[in-house]
CSV table of C-alpha atoms and ligand atoms in Angstrom, one decimal:
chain,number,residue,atom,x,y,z
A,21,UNK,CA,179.8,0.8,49.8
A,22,UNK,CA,180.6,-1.2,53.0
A,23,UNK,CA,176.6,-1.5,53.6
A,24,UNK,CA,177.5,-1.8,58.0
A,25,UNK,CA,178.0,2.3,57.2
A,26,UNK,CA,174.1,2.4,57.4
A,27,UNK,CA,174.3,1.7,60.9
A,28,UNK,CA,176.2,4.6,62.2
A,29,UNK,CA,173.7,7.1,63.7
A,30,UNK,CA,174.8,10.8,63.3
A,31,UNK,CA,177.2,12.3,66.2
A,32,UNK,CA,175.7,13.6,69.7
A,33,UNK,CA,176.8,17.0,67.9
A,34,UNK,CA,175.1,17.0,64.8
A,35,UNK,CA,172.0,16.2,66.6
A,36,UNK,CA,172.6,19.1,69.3
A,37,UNK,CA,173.5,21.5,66.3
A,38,UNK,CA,170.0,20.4,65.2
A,39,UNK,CA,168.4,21.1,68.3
A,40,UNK,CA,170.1,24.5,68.5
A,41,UNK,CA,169.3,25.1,64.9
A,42,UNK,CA,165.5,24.8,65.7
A,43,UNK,CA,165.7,27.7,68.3
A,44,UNK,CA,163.2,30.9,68.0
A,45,UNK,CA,164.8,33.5,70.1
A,46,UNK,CA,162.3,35.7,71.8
A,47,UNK,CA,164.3,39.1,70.4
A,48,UNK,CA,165.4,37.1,67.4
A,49,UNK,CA,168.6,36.5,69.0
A,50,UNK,CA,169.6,34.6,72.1
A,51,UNK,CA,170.3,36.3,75.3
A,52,UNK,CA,172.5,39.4,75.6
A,53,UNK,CA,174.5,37.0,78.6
A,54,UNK,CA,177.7,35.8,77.0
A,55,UNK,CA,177.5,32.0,75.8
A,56,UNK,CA,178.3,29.1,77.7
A,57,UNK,CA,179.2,25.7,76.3
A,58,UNK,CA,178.7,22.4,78.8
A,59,UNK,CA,178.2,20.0,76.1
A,60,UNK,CA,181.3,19.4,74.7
A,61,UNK,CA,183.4,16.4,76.7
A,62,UNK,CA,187.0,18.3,75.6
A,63,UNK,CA,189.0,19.3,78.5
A,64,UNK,CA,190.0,23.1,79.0
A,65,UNK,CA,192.4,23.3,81.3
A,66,UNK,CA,195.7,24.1,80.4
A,67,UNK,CA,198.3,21.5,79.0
A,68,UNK,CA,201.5,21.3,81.1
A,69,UNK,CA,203.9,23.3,79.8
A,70,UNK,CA,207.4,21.1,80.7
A,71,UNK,CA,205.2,18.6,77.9
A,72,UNK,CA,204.8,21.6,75.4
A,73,UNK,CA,208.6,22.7,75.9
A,74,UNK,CA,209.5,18.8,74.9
A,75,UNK,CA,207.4,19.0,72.1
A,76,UNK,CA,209.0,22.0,71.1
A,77,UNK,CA,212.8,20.6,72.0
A,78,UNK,CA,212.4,17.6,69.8
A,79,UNK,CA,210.4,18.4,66.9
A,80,UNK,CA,213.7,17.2,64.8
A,81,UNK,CA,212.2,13.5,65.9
A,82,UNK,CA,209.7,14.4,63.1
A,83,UNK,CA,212.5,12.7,60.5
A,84,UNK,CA,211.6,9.4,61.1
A,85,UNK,CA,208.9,7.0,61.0
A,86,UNK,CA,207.4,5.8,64.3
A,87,UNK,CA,207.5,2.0,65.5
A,88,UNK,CA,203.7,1.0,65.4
A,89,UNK,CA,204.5,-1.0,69.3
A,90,UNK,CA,206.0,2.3,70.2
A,91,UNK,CA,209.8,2.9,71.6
A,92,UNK,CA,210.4,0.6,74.7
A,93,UNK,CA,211.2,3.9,76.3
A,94,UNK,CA,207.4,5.0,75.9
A,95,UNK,CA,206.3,1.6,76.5
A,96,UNK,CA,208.4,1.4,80.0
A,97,UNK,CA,207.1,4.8,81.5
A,98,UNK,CA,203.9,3.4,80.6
A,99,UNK,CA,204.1,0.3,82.1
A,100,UNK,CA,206.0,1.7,85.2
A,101,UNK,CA,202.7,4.1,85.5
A,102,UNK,CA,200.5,1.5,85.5
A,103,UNK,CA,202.3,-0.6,88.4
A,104,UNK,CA,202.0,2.7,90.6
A,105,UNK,CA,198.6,3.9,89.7
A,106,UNK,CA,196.7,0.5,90.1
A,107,UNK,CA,199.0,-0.8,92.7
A,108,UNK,CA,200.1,-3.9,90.7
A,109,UNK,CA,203.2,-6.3,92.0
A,110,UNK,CA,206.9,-5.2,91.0
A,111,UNK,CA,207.0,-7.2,86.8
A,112,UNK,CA,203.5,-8.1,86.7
A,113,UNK,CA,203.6,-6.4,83.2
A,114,UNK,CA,205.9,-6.7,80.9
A,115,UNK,CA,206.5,-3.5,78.4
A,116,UNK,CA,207.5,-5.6,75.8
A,117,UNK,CA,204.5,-7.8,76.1
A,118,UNK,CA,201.6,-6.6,77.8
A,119,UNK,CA,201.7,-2.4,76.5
A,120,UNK,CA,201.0,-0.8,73.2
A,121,UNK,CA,200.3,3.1,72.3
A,122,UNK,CA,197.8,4.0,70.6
A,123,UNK,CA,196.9,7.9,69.0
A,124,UNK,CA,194.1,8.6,71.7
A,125,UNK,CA,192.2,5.5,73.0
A,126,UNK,CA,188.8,6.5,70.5
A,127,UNK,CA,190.2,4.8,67.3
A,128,UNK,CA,191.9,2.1,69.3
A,129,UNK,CA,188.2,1.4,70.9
A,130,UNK,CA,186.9,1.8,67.3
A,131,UNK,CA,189.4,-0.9,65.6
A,132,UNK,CA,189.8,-2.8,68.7
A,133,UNK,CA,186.5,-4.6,67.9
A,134,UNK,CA,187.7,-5.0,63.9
A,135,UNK,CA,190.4,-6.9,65.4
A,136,UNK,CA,188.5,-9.5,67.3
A,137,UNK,CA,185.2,-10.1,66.5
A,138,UNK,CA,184.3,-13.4,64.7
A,139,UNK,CA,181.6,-12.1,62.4
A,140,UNK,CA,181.1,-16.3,61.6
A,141,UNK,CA,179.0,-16.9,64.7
A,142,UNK,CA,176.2,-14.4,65.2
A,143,UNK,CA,178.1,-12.4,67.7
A,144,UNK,CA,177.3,-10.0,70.6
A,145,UNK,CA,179.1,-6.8,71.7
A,146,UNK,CA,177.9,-5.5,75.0
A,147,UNK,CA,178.2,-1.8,76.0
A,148,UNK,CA,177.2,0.4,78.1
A,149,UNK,CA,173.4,3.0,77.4
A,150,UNK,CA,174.1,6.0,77.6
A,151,UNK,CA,177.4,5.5,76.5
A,152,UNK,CA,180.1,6.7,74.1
A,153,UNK,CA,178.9,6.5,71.1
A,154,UNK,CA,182.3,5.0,69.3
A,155,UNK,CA,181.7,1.5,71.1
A,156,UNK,CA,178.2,1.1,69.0
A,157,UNK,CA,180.0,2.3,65.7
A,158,UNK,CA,182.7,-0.4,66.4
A,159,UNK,CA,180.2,-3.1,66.6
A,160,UNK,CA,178.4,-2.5,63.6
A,161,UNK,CA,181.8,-2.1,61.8
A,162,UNK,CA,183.3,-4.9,63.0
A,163,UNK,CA,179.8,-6.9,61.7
A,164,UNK,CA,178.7,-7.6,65.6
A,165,UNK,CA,175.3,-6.7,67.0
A,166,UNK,CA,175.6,-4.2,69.9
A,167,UNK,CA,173.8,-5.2,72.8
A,168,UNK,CA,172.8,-2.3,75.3
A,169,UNK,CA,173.3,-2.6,79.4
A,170,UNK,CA,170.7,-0.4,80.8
A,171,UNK,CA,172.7,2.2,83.6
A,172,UNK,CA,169.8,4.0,85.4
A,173,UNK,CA,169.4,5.7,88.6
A,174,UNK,CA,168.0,2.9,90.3
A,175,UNK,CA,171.1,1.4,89.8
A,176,UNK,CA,173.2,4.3,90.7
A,177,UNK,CA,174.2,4.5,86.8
A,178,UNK,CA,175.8,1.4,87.0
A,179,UNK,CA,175.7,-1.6,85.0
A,180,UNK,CA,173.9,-5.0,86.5
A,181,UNK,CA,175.5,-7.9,84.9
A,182,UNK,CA,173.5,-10.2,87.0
A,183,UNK,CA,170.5,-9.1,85.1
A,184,UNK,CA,172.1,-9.9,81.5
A,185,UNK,CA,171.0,-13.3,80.4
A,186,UNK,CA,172.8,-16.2,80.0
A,187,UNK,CA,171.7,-16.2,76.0
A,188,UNK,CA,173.5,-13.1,76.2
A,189,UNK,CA,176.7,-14.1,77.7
A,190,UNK,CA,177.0,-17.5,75.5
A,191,UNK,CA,177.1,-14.9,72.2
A,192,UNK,CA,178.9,-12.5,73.6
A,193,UNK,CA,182.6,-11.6,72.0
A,194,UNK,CA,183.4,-8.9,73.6
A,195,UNK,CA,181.8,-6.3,76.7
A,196,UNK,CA,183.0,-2.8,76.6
A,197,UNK,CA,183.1,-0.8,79.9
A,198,UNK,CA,183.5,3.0,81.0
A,199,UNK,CA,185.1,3.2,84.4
A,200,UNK,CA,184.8,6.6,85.4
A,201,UNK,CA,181.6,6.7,83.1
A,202,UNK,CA,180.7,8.6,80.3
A,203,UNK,CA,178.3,10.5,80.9
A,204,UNK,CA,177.2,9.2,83.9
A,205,UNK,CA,180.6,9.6,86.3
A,206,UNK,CA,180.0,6.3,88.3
A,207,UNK,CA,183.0,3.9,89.4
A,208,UNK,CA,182.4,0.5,88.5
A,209,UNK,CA,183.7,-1.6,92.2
A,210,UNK,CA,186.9,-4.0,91.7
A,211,UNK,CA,184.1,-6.7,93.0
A,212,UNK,CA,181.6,-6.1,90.2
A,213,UNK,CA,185.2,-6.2,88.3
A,214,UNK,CA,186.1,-9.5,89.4
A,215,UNK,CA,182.4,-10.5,88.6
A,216,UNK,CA,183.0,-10.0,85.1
A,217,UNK,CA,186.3,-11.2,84.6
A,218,UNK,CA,184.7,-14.2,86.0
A,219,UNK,CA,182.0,-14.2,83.5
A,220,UNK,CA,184.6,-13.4,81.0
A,221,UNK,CA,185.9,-16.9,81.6
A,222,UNK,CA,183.2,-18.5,82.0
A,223,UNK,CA,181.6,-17.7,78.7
A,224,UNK,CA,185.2,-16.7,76.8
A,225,UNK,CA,184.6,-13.2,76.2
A,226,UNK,CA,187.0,-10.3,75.8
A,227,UNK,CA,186.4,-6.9,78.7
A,228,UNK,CA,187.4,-4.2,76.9
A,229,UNK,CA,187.7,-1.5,80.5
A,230,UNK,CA,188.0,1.9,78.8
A,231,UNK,CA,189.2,3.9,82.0
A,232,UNK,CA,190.1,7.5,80.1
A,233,UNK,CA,188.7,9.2,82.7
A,234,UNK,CA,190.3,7.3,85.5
A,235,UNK,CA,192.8,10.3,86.7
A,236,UNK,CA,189.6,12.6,87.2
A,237,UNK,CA,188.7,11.8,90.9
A,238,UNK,CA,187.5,14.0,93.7
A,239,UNK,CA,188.8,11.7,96.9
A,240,UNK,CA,193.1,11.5,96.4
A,241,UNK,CA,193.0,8.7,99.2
A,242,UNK,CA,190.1,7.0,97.2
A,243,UNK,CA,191.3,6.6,93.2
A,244,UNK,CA,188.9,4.4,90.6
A,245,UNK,CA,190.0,1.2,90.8
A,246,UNK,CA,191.0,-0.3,87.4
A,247,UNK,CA,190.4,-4.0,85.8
A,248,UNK,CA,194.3,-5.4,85.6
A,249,UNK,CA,194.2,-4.3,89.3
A,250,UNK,CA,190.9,-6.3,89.3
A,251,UNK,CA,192.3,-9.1,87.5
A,252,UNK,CA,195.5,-9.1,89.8
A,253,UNK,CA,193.5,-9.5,92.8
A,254,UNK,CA,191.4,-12.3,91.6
A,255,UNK,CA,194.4,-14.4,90.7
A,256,UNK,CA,194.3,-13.5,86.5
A,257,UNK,CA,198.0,-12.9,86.8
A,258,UNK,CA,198.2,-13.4,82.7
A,259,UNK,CA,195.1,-10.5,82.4
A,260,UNK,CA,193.5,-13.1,80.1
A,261,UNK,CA,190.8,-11.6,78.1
A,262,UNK,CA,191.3,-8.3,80.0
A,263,UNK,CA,192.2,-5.0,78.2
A,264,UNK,CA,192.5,-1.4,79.4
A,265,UNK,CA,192.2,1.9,77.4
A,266,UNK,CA,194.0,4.8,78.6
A,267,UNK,CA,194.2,8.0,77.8
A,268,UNK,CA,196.6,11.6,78.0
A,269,UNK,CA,193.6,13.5,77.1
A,270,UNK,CA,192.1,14.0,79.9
A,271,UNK,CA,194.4,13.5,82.7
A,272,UNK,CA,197.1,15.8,81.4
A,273,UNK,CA,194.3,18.4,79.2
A,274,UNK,CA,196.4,17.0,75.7
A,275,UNK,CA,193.5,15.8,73.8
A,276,UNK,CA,195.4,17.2,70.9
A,277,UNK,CA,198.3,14.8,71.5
A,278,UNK,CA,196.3,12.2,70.8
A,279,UNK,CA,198.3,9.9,72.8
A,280,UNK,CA,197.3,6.7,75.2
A,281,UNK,CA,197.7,3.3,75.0
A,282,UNK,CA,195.8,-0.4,75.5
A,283,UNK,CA,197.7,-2.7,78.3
A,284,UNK,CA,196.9,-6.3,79.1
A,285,UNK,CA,196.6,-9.7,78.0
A,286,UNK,CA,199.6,-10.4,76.5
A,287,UNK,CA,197.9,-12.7,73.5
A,288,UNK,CA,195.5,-9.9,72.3
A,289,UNK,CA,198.1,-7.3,72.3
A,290,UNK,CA,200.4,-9.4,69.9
A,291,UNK,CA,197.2,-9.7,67.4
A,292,UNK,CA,196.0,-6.3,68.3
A,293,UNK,CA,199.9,-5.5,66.9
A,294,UNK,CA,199.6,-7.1,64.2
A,295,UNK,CA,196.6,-5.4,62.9
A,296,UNK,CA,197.5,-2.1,63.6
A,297,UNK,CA,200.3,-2.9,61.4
A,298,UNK,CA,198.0,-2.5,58.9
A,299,UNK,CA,196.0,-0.1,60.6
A,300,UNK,CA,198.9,2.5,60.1
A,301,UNK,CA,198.0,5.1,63.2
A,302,UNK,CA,201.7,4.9,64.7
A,303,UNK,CA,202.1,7.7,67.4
A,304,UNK,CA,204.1,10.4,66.0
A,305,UNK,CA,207.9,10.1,67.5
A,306,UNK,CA,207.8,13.7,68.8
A,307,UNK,CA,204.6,12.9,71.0
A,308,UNK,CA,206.2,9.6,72.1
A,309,UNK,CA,208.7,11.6,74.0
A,310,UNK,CA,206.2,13.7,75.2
A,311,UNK,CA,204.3,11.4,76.9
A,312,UNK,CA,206.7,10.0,78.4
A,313,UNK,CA,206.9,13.0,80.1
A,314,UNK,CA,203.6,13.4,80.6
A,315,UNK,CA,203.0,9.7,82.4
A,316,UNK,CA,206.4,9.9,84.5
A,317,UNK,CA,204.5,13.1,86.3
A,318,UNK,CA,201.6,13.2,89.1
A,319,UNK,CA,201.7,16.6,90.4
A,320,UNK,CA,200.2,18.3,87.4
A,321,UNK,CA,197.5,15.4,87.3
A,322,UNK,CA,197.0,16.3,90.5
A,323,UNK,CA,197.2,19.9,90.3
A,324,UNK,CA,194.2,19.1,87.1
A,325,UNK,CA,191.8,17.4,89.9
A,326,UNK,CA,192.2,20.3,92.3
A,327,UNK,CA,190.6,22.6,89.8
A,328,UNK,CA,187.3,20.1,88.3
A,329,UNK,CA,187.1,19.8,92.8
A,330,UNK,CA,186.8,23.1,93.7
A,331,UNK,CA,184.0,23.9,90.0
A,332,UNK,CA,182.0,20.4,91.4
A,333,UNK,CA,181.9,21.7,94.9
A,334,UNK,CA,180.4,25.0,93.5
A,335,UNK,CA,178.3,23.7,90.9
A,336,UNK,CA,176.5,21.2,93.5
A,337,UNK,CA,176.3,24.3,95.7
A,338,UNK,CA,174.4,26.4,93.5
A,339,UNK,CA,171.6,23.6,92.0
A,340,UNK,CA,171.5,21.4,94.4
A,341,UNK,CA,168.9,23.3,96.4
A,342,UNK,CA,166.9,23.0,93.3
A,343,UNK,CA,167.0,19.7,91.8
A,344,UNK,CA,168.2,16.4,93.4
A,345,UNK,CA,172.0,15.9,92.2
A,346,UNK,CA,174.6,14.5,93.9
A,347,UNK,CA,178.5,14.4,93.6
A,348,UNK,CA,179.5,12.0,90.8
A,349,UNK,CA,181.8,9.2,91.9
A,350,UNK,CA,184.5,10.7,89.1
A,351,UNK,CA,185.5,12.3,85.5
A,352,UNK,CA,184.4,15.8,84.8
A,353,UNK,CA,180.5,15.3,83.9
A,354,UNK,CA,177.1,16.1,85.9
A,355,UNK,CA,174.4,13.6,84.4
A,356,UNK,CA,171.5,15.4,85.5
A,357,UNK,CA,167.8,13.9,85.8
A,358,UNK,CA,165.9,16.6,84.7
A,359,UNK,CA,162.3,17.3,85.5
A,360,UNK,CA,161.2,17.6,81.9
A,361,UNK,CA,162.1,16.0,79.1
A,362,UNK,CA,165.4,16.7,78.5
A,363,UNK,CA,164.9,17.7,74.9
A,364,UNK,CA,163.0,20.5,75.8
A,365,UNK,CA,165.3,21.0,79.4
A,366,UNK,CA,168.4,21.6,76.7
A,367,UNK,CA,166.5,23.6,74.3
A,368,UNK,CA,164.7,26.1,76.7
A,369,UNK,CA,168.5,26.5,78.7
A,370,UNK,CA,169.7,27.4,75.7
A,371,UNK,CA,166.9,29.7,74.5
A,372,UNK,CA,167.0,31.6,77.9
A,373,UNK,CA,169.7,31.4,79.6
A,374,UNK,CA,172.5,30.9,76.5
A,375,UNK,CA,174.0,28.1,77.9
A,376,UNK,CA,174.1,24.9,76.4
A,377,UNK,CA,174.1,20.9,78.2
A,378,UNK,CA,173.7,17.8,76.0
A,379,UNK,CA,170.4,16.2,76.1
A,380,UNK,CA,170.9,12.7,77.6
A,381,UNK,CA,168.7,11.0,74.9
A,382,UNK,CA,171.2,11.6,72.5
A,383,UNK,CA,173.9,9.8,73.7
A,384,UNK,CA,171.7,6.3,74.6
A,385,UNK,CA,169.0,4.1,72.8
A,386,UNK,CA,166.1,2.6,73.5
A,387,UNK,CA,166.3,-0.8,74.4
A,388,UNK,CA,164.5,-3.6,76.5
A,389,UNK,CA,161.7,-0.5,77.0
A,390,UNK,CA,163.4,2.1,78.3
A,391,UNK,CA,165.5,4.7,77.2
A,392,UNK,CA,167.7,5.4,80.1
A,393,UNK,CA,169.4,8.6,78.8
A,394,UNK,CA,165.6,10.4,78.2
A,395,UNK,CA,164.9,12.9,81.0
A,396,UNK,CA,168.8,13.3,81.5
A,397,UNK,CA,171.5,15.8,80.8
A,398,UNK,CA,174.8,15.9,81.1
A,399,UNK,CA,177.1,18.9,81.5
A,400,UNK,CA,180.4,18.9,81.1
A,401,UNK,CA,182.4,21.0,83.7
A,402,UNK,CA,185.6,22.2,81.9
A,403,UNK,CA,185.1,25.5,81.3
A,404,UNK,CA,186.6,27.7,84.1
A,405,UNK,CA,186.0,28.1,87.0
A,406,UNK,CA,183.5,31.3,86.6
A,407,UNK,CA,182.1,30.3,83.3
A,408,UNK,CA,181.1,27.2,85.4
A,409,UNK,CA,179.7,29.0,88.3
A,410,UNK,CA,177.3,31.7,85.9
A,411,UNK,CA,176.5,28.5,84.0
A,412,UNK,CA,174.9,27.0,86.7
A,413,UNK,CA,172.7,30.3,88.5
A,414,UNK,CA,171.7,30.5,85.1
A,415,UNK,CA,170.3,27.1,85.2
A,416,UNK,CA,169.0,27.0,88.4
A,417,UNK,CA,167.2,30.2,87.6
A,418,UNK,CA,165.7,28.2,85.0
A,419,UNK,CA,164.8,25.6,87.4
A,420,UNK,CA,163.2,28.1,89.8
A,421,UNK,CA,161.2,28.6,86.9
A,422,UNK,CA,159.7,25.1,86.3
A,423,UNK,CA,158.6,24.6,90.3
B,17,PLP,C1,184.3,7.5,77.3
B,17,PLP,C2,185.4,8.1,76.4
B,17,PLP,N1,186.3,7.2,75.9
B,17,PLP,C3,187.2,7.6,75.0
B,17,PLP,C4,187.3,8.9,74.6
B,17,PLP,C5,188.4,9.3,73.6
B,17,PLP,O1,189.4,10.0,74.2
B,17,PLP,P1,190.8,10.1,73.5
B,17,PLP,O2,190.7,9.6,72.1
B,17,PLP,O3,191.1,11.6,73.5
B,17,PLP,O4,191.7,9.3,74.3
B,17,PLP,C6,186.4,9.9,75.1
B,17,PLP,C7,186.5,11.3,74.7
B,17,PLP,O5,185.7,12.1,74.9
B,17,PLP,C8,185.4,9.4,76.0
B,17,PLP,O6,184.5,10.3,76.5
């Protein structure tokens, strides 16, 4: 047995499923209300159906075996994507060079690390707490040490790199980042970008940007900026030691695709190649043709904001005369500060009021002292539009209760 196993902590889920597990209804049962789910980060809203139909067109693809770089086709719409979405100059990326697929961007962050990491010089891997949990199984696996940034609300949820020491930085190998953030929805600036790709050469560590969520925005003058838009503007025309994670799951609702794709420096991607070789997770032909589809639109991407705008703007309506929240800066999450421990906060919601968040502790670790994810929730808003709008009386009743 690979003894690095030993490290993985149970999912977020199987932890909730605990929680629930321990419930005593009042009646013995929960409340006769219907059930409402905010804890689960899977997008609801409906896939676009001119992707389905292709699906559906070219399921004779299924014949042959898929390219582990992907068709050039795939690899061009991505690319051209890219240059539009984050504003980049007319060849700055090159399909062949700078783009590979990848079946949804969790087992590319997961193997990513495998790929990289020196495990002969007591090395670092810095994420993100709270954060998704993948980036701490891939350090353990890939026999790093994680290393936990604190994001807390005295920091607006996002990460300080000033306050990382330079002991840090020296054994770093590799930083992973979540712009949008999961769970906490803040933007990370193209000038704290630029601070860390200057780090990043500094100290000769890899910035591994995981921007799934980038397409969920509330502002359509105002999208997240990325890191190769980063890297452009601070004159890292090669996108050395910069990567990107992208993702079809959320910005076109096909987490069952499981399509997206890495993009940048042009040296990693040729070893990242390589290993997934190996790794054998080729997208399927019939989904590369899809996605094509899927990148080369906007208006259902933006058809997809219009509807997490409109359930924020309600949402924030309905609690925010009860509890201090504000608008996150993007994605599809609410990380609320709860005014109990948040624990309890999930497990009496859920007891009461049938309605279930994710407590905030178990998607963080304690480190340097604090545990930034305690007295937090986070709800998910992709349920419709109604379920979204009952979930949240409900939970300000509850909060009505506690003052
Ligand atoms: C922060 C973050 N990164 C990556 C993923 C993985 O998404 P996918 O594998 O569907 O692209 C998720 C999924 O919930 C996520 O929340």
């Amino acid at each position: 047995m690979n003894p690095d196993l030993k490290n993985l902590q149970p999912y977020p889920f199987e932890k909730l499923k605990e929680l629930k597990a321990s419930c005593q209804f009042e009646n013995g049962e929960p409340p006769l209300e219907e059930h409402i789910a905010l804890s689960i980060g899977e997008p609801k809203h409906e896939a676009p159906k001119f992707v389905l139909d292709c699906i559906a067109d070219n399921l004779n693809k299924i014949n042959r075996y898929p390219l582990t770089k992907g068709d050039i086709e795939l690899r061009t719409a991505i690319t051209n994507w890219l240059t539009r979405r984050f504003k980049l100059s007319t060849n700055a990326l090159d399909p062949k060079k700078h783009v590979l697929p990848v079946t949804g961007t969790r087992e590319a962050l997961f193997s990513f690390a495998q790929c990289f990491i020196d495990r002969t010089d007591t090395p670092l891997i810095l994420m993100p707490n709270p954060f998704y949990q993948i980036y701490e199984g891939a350090a353990y696996l890939s026999g790093a040490e994680p290393y936990f940034y604190n994001t807390t609300k005295e920091s607006r949820y996002l990460p300080d790199f000033d306050a990382i020491e330079e002991t840090t930085w020296q054994r770093c190998q590799l930083i992973y980042i979540c712009t949008p953030g999961n769970p906490t929805g803040s933007v990370i600036s193209k000038q704290q970008l630029i601070k860390l790709i200057e780090l990043s050469k500094q100290y000769d560590f890899i910035i591994a940007s995981d921007e799934c969520y980038s397409e969920i925005y509330f502002d359509e003058n105002n999208p997240p900026t990325g890191l190769l838009e980063a890297a452009e503007e601070c004159g890292n025309t090669n996108f050395n030691n910069c990567i990107v994670f992208h993702s079809l799951s959320k910005r076109s609702n096909l987490p069952g695709m499981r399509s997206g794709f890495v993009a940048g420096d042009a040296q990693l991607i040729k070893a990242y190649l390589l290993y997934r070789t190996y790794h054998g997770c080729a997208m399927p032909p019939v989904h590369q043709i899809a996605s094509i589809k899927a990148w080369d639109d906007e208006e259902h991407v933006k058809q997809n904001r219009e509807l997490y705008v409109k359930k924020f703007a309600a949402v924030i309506e309905i609690l925010s005369p009860v509890i201090d929240l504000s608008m996150p800066d993007a994605g599809f999450y609410l990380w609320l500060n709860t005014p109990i421990n948040d624990e309890k906060f999930a497990k009496e919601i859920y007891k009461k009021q049938n309605v279930t968040v994710l407590p905030g502790s178990y998607l963080s670790r304690a480190y340097n002292g604090t545990n930034p994810g305690e007295n937090h929730v986070r709800m998910a808003l992709v349920a419709p539009y109604d379920e979204c709008v009952t979930a949240a009386k409900r939970i300000k009743e509850y909060l009505q209760t506690l003052n």
